[in-house]
Coordinates of C-alpha atoms in Angstrom, one line a residue:
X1 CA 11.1 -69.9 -25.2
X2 CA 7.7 -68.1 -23.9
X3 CA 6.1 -65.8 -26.2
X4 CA 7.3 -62.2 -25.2
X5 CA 4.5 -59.7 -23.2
X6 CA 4.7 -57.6 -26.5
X7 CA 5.3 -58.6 -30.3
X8 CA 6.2 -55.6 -32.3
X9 CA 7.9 -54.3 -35.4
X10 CA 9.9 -51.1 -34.1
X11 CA 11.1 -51.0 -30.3
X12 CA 11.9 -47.1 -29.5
X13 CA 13.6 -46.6 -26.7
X14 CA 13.1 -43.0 -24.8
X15 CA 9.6 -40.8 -25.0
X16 CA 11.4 -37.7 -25.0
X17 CA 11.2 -35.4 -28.1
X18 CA 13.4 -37.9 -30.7
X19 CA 11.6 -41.1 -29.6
X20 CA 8.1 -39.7 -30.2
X21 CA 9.0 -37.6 -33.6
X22 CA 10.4 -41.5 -34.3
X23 CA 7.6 -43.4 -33.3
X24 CA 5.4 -40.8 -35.4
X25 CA 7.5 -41.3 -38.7
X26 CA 7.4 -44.9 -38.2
X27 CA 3.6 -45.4 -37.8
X28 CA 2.8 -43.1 -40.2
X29 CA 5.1 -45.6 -42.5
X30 CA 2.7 -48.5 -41.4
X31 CA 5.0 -49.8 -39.0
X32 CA 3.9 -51.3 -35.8
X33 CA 5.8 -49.5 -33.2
X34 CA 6.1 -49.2 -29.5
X35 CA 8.2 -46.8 -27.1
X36 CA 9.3 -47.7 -24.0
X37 CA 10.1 -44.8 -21.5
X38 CA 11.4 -45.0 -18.1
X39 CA 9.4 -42.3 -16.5
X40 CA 5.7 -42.6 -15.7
X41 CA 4.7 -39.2 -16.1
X42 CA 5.2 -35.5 -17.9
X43 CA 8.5 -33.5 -17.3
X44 CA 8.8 -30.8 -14.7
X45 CA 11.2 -29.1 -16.1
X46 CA 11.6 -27.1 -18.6
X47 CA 15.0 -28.6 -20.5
X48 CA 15.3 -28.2 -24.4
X49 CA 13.1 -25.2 -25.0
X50 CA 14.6 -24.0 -28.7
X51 CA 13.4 -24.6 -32.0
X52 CA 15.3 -23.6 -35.1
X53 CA 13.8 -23.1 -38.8
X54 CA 14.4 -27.0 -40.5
X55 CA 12.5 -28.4 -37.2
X56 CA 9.3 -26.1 -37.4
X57 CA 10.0 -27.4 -41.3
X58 CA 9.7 -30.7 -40.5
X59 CA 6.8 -30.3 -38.1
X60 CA 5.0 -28.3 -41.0
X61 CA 5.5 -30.6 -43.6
X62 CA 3.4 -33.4 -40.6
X63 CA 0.5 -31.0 -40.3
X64 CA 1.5 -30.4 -36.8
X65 CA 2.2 -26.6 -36.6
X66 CA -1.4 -25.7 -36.3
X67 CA -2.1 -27.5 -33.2
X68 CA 1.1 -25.8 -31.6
X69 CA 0.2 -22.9 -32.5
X70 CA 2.7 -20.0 -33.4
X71 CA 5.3 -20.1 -30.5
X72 CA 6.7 -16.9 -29.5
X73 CA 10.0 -15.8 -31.3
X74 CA 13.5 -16.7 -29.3
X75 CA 15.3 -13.4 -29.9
X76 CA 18.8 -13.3 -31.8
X77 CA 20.9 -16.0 -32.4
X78 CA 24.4 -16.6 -31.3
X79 CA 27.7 -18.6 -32.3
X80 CA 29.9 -19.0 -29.3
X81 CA 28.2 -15.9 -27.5
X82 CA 28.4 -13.4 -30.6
X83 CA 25.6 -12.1 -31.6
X84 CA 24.5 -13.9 -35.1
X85 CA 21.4 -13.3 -37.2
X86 CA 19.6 -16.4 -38.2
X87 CA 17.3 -15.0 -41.3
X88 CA 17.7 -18.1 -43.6
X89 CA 15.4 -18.9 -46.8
X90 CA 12.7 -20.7 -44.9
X91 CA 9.6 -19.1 -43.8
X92 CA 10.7 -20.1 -39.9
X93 CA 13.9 -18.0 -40.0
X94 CA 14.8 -17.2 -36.6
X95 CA 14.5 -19.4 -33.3
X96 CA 11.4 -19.9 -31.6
X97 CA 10.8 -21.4 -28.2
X98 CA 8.6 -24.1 -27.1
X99 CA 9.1 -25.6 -23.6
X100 CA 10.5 -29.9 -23.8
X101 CA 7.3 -30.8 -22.2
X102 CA 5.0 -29.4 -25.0
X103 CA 7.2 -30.4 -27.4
X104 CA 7.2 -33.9 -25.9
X105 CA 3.3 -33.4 -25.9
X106 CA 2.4 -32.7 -29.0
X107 CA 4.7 -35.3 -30.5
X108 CA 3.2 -38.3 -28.0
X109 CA -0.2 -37.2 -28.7
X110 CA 0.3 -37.1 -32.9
X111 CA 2.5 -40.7 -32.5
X112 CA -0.7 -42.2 -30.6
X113 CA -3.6 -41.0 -32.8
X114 CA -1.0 -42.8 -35.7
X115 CA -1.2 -46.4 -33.9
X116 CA 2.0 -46.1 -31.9
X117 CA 1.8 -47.3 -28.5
X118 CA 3.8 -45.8 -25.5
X119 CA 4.5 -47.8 -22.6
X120 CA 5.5 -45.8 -19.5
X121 CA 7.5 -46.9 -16.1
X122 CA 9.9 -49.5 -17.3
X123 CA 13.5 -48.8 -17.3
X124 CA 15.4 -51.2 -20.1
X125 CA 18.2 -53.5 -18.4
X126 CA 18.7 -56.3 -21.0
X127 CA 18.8 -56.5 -24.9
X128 CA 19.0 -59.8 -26.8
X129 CA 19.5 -60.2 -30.5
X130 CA 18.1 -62.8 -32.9
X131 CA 19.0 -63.3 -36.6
X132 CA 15.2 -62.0 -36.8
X133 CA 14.6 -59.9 -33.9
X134 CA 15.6 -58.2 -30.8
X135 CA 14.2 -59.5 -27.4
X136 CA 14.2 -56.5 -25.0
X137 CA 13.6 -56.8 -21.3
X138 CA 12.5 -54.0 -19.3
X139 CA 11.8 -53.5 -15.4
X140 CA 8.9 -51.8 -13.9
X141 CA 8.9 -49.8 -10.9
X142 CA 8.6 -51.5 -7.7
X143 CA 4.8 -52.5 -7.2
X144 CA 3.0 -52.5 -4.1
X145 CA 4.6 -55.7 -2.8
X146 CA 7.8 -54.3 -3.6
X147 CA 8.6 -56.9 -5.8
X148 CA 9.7 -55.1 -9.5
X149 CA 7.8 -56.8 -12.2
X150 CA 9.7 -57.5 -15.8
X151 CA 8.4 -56.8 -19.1
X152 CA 9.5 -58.3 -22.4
X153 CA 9.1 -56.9 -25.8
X154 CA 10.0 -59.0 -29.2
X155 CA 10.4 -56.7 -32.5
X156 CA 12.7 -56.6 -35.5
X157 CA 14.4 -53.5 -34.6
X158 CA 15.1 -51.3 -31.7
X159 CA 16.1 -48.0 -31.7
X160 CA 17.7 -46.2 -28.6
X161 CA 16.1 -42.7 -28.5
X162 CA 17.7 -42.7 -25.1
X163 CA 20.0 -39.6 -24.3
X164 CA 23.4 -39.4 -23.6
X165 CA 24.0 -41.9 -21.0
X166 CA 22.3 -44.3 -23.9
X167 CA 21.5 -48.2 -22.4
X168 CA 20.9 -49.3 -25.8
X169 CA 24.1 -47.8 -26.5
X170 CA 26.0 -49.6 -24.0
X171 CA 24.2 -53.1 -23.9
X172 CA 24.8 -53.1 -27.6
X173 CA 27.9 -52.3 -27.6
X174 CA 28.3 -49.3 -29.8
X175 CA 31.9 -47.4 -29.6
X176 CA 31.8 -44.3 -28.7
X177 CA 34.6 -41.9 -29.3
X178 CA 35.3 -38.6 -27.9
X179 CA 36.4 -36.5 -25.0
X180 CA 35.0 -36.1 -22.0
X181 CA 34.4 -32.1 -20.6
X182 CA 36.8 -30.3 -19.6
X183 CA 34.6 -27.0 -18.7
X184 CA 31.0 -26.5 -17.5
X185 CA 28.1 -24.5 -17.3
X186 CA 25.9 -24.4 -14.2
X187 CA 21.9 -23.8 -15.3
X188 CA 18.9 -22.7 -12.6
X189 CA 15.5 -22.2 -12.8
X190 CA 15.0 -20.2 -9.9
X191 CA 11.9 -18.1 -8.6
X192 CA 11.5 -15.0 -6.2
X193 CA 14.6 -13.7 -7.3
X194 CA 15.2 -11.0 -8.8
X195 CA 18.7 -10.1 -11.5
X196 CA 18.8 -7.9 -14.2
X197 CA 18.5 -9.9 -17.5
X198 CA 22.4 -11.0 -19.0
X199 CA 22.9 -11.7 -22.6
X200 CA 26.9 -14.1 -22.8
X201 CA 28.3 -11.3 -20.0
X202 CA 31.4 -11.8 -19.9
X203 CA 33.2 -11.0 -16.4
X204 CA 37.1 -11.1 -15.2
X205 CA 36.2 -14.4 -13.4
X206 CA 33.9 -16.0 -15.8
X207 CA 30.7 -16.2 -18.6
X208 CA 27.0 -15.2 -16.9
X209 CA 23.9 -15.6 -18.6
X210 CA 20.1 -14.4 -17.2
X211 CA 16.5 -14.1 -18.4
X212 CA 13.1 -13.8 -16.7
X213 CA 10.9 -16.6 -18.3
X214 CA 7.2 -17.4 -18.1
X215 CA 5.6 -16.9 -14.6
X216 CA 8.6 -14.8 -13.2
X217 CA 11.0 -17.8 -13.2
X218 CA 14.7 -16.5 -14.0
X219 CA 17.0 -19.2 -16.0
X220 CA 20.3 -18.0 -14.5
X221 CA 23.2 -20.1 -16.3
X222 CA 27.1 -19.6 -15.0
X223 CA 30.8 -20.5 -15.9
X224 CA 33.7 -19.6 -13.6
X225 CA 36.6 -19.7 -15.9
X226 CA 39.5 -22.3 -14.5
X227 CA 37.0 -24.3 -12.4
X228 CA 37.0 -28.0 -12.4
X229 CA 34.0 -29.3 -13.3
X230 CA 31.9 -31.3 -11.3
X231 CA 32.1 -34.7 -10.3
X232 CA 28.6 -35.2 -7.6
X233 CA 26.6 -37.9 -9.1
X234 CA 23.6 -36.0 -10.4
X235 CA 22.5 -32.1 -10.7
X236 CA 24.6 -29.3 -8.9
X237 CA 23.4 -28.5 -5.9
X238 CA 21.6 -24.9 -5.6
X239 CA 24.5 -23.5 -2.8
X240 CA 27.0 -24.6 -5.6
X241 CA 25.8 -22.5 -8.3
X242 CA 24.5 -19.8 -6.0
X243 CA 28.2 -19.6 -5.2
X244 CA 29.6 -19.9 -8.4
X245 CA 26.9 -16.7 -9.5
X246 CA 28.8 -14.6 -6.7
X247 CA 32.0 -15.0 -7.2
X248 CA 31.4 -14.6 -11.4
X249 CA 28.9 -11.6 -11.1
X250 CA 29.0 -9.8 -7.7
X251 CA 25.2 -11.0 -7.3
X252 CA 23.3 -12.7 -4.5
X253 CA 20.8 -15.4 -5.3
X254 CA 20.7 -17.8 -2.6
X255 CA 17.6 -16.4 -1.6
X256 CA 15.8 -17.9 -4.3
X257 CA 13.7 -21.0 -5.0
X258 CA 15.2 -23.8 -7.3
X259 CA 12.7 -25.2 -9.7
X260 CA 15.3 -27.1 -11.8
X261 CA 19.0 -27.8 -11.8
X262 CA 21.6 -29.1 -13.9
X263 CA 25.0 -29.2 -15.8
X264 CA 26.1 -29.2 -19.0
X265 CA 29.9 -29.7 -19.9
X266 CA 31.7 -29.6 -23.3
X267 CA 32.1 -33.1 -23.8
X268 CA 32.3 -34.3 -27.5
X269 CA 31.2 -37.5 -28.5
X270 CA 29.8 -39.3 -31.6
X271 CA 29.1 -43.0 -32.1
X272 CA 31.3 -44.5 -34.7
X273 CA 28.3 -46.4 -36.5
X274 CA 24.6 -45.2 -36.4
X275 CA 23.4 -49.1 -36.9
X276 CA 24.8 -52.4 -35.6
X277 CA 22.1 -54.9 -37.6
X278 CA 18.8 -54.8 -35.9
X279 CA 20.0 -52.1 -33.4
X280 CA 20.2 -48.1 -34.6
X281 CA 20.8 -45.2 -32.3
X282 CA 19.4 -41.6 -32.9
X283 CA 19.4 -38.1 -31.0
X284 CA 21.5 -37.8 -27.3
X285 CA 22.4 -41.5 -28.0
X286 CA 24.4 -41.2 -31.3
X287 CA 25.8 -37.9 -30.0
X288 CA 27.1 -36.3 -27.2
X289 CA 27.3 -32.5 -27.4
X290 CA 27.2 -29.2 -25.3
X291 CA 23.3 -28.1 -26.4
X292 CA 24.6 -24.2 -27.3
X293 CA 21.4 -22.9 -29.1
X294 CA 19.5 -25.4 -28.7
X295 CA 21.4 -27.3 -31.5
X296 CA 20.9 -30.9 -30.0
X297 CA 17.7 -31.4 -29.5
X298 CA 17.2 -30.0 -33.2
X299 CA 20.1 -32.3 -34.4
X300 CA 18.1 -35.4 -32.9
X301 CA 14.8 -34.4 -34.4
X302 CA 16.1 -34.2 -38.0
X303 CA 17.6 -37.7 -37.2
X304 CA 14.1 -39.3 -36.0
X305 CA 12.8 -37.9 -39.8
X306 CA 15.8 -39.2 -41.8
X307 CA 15.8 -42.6 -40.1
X308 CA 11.7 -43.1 -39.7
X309 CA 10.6 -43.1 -43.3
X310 CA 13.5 -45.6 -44.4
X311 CA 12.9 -48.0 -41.3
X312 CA 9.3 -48.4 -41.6
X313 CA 10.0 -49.4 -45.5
X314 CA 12.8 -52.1 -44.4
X315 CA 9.6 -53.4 -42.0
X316 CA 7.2 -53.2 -44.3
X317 CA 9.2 -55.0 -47.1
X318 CA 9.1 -52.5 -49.7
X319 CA 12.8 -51.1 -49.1
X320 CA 15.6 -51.1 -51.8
X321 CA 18.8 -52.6 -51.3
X322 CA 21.0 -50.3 -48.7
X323 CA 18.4 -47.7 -47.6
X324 CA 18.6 -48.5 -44.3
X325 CA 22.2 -48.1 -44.1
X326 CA 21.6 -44.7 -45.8
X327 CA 20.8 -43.6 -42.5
X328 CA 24.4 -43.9 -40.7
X329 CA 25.5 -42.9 -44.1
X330 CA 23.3 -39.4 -44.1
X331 CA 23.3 -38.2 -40.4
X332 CA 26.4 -39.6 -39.2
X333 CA 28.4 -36.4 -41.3
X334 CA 25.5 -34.1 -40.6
X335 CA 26.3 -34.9 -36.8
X336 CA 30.1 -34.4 -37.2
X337 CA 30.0 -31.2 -38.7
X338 CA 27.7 -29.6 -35.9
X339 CA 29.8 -31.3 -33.0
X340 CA 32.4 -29.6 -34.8
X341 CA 30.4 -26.4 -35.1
X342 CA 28.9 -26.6 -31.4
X343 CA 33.1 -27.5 -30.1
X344 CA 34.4 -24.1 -31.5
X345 CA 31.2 -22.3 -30.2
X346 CA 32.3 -23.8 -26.8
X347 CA 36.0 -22.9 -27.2
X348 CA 34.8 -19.1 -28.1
X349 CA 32.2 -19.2 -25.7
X350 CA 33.8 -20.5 -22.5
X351 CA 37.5 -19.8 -23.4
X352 CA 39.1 -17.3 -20.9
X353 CA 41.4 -13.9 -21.6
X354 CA 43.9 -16.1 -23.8
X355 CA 40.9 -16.5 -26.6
X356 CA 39.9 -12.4 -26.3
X357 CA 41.6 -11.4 -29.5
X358 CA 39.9 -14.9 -31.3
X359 CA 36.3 -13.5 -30.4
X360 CA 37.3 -10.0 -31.7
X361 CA 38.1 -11.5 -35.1
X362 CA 35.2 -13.7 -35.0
X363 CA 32.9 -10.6 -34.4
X364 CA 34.7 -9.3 -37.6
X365 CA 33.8 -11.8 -39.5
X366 CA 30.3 -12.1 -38.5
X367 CA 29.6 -9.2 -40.2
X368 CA 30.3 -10.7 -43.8
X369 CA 26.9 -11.6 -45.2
X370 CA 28.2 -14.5 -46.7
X371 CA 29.9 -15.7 -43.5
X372 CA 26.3 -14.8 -41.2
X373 CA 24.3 -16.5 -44.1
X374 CA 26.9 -20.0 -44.0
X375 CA 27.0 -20.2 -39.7
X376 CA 23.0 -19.1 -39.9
X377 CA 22.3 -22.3 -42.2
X378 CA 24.5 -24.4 -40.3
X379 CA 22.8 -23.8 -37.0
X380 CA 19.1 -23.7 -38.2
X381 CA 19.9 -26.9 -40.0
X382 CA 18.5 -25.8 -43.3
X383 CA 21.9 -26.4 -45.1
X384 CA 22.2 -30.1 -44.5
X385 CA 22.5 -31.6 -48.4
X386 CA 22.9 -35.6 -48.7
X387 CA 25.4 -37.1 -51.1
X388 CA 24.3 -36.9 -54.5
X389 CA 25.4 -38.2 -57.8
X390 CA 28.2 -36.5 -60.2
X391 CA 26.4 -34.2 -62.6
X392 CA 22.7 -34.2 -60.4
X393 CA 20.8 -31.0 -60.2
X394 CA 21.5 -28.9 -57.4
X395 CA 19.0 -29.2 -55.3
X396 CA 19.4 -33.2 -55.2
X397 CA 20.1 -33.9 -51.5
X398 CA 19.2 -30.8 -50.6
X399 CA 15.9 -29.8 -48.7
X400 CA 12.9 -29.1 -50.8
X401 CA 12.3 -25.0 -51.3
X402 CA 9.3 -23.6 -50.0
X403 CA 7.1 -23.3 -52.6
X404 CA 2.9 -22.0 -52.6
X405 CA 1.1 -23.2 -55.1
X406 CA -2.2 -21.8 -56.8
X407 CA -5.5 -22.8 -57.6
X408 CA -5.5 -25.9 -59.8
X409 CA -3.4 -27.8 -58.0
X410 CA -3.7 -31.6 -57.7
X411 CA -3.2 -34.6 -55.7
X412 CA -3.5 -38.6 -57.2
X413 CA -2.3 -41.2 -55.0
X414 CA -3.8 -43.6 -56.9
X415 CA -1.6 -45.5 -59.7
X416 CA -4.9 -46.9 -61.8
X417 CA -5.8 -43.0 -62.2
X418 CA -5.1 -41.0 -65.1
X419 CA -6.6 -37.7 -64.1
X420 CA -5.5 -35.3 -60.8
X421 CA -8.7 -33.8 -60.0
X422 CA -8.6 -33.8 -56.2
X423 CA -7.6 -30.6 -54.4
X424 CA -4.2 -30.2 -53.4
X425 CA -1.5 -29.4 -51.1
X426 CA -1.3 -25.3 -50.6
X427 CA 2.6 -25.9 -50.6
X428 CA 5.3 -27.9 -51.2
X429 CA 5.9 -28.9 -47.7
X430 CA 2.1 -29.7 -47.6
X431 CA 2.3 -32.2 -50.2
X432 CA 4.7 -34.3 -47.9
X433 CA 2.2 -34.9 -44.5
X434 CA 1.4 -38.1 -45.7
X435 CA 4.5 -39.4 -45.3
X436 CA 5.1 -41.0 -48.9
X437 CA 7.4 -39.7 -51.2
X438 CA 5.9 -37.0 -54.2
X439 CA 6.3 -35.9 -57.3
X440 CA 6.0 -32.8 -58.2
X441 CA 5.2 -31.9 -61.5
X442 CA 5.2 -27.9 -62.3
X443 CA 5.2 -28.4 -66.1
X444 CA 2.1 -27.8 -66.8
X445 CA 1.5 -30.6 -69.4
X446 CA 1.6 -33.9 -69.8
X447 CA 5.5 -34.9 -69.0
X448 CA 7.2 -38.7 -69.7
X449 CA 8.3 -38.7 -66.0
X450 CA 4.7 -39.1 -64.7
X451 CA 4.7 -42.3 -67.1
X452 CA 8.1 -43.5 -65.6
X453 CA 6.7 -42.7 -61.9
X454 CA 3.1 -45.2 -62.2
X455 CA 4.4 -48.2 -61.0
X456 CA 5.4 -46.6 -57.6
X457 CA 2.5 -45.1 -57.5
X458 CA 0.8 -47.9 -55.0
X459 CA 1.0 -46.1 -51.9
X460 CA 5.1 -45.0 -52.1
X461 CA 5.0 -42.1 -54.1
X462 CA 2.2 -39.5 -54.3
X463 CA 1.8 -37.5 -57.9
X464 CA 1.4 -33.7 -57.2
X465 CA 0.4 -31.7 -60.5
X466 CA 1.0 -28.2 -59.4
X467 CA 0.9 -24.0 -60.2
X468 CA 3.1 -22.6 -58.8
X469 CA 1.3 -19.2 -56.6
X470 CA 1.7 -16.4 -58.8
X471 CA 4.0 -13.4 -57.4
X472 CA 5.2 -16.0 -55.0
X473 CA 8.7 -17.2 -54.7
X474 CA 9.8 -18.8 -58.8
X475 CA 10.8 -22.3 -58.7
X476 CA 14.3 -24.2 -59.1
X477 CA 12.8 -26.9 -60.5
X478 CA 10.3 -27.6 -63.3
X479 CA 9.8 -31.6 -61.7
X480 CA 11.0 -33.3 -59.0
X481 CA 11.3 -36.2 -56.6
X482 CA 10.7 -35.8 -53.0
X483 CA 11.4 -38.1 -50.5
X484 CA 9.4 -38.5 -47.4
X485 CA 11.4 -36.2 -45.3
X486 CA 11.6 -33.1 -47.6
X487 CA 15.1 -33.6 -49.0
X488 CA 14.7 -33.7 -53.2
X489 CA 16.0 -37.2 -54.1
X490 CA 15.7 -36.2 -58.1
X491 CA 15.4 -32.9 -60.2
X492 CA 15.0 -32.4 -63.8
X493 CA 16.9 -35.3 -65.1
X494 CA 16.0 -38.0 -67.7
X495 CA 13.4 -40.5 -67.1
X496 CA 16.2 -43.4 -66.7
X497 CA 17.8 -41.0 -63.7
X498 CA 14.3 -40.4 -62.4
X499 CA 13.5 -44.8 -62.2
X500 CA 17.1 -45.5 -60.5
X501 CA 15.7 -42.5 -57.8
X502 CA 12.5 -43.8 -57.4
X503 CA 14.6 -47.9 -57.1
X504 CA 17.2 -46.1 -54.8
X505 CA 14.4 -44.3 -52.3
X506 CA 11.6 -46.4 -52.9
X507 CA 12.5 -50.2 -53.7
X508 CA 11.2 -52.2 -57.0
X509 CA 8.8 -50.9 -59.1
X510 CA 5.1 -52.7 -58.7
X511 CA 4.2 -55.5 -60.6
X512 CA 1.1 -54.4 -62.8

């Protein structure tokens, strides 16, 4: 067989916003990766534009909220149209917006300056596995000649980052079980127009939603209750949902400019397994989901952290036994419950009269601060707790807390050094941008569980000797285990819990 065009470790599949976060957590693993996209330049539209609190987390804990900058905030939440505060713990309560195309920016540009490398203008048609590898083959766009040109990639895993219409998905062969939609929403971008601004109106004939964006463009976003949805091959056309807008609202907009257009329906669909051997799935591609609140492209993003720490360990050979399939066994129940979360939204938010009475007591509810506080966790994502053993602390499987901590904070990453005089991480999500796991250690003396921690202390797991910032928020924990994408994988246990963690998360111990 000839050698393939590229030899790699990680083949991701899809540069939008899950393919690059992945290809980021994987090189910043050490793993050799490369992303194949299909198109060969920048979006033009605006798409996924909503960020919720455990994604500007995540992008904290990377170092990578300074160079975005502080987005502006995204106004109230909802859940299913009804008006639902989102103040969680974190210090990014709310919902912030950043357009897909900065998003996608930012990510490529952090992924590159890592190693990864991002090859643009082939569209994947074939996928061929190995008892060692996966041989990919990919077709460019037509050249010049008009001949299209084939490139073939070899690596020990692919991952298809590739949406909902997934080819990695479907040349693998991955089931996937749902429903298809039975109701739709029509979404513009349209300029010169102008309509009064429409938060979830609801009209006899349908749901209308408006807001004047950036640069005067209005997103104008319509459901005509009882319609069929549509069955064109690709976007709606404008005179469709210009239509549509009429007979809903009374308004006129075919006078306008389309930018963008599109549909979203309320299909419901969820791969059965996250992995088949060398092949794994993340974002659009495991799950298929009506994006209310921006919930999928935050769903896929906190799948691309979960999955790239552990995959860059199986390639590197430090992994334990079964941490690669922790990853179907983690986010596959975190994906149910929100496409169970995002199916009721749809039913409240697109159901007709008959569901009147069902939003009234919903409203009712909403109002219950421990009701607001559960749905507000659930949809900012910072509620998602991992399996953990009978008897663990509470916070195992959890996220980390947001913790500052003072002056005389420390940071050893080296297992041959006794003393922690470096500077440290300013907070506990800082202490994670390296990408390794860390040990926090807020005892303020000498404890065993540094002892029991050295021999992972060769590049897996950091040691973080810390103060906690006086008048600042009090701890939960007095030490604990981090893993590399802010959930705590131990907490206050004995030393003999704390070394079958550090075996579990981080393979064998080193040979000293």
């Amino acid at each position: 067989m000839s050698a393939p065009d590229i030899d790699t470790q990680v083949l991701v599949v899809g540069a939008g916003p899950v393919g690059l976060m992945l290809a980021g957590e994987l090189a910043l693993g050490g793993a050799d990766v490369v992303v194949l996209e299909r198109r060969t330049g920048p979006l033009t539209e605006s798409r996924a534009s909503t960020l919720h609190a455990r994604t500007m987390e995540l992008l904290d804990q990377r170092g990578l909220l300074e160079e975005l900058g502080t987005p502006p905030a995204g106004g109230p939440g909802h859940f299913g149209g009804t008006r639902l505060d989102l103040t969680t713990d974190s210090p990014y309560s709310g919902q912030w917006k950043v357009p897909q195309v900065r998003t996608e920016e930012l990510l490529e540009g952090w992924a590159t300056r890592l190693g990864a490398r991002v090859v643009k203008g082939h569209r994947l048609t074939d996928l061929r596995t190995a008892p060692q590898s996966v041989e990919a083959t990919a077709e460019a766009e037509p050249g010049p000649g008009g001949a299209a040109s084939a490139l073939r990639v070899r690596a020990a895993y692919v991952v298809g980052c590739d949406g909902e219409s997934s080819t990695v998905r479907e040349l693998a062969g991955f089931a996937f079980p749902g429903r298809d939609a039975t109701r739709e929403l029509l979404r513009a971008d349209v300029a010169d127009v102008e309509v009064p601004d429409r938060r979830f109106e609801r009209h006899p004939g349908g749901l209308a939603i408006s807001a004047r964006g950036p640069g005067g463009v209005t997103r104008v976003m319509v459901h005509e209750y009882g319609a069929p949805v549509g069955r064109e091959p690709g976007p709606p056309s404008f005179a469709r949902v210009a239509d549509t807008w009429r007979r809903v609202t009374g308004d006129d907009i075919g006078g306008g400019a389309p930018l963008w257009l599109n549909s979203f329906g309320d299909a419901l669909r969820q791969a059965s397994q996250y992995r088949r051997g060398r092949i794994l799935l993340a974002g659009d591609a495991a799950h298929h989901q009506m994006p209310v609140g921006g919930q999928a492209l935050n769903l896929g993003l906190q799948d691309a952290a979960n999955l790239g720490w552990k995959l860059a360990a199986e390639v590197r050979g430090t992994a334990g036994p079964g941490l690669l399939d922790s990853y179907h066994a983690e986010r596959h129940p975190a994906g149910r419950r929100v496409l169970d979360n995002i199916a009721a939204q749809a039913l409240l938010l697109l159901g007709g009269s008959g569901t009147e009475q069902l939003r009234t007591l919903f409203g009712e509810l909403l109002r219950e601060p421990r009701v607001r506080a559960h749905l507000a966790g659930t949809i900012a994502g910072v509620d998602v707790r991992y399996a953990a053993e009978p008897g663990a602390h509470r916070l195992v499987g959890a996220r980390v807390p947001y913790l500052r901590f003072g002056t005389g904070t420390g940071t050893d990453t080296d297992m041959d050094t006794d003393t922690d005089t470096a500077a440290g991480p300013g907070s506990s999500f800082a202490a994670l941008r390296a990408g390794r796991g860390v040990l926090v250690d807020l005892s303020g003396r000498p404890a065993p569980v540094r002892a029991a921690a050295e021999p992972w202390r060769d590049g897996r797991v950091d040691l973080v000797i810390a103060t906690p910032e006086p008048g600042g928020t009090a701890p939960e924990f007095t030490t604990a285990l981090l893993r590399p994408d802010g959930h705590v994988a131990w907490a206050d246990g004995t030393v003999p819990e704390l070394e079958a963690a550090l075996l579990r998360w981080f393979g064998p111990a080193a040979r000293r």
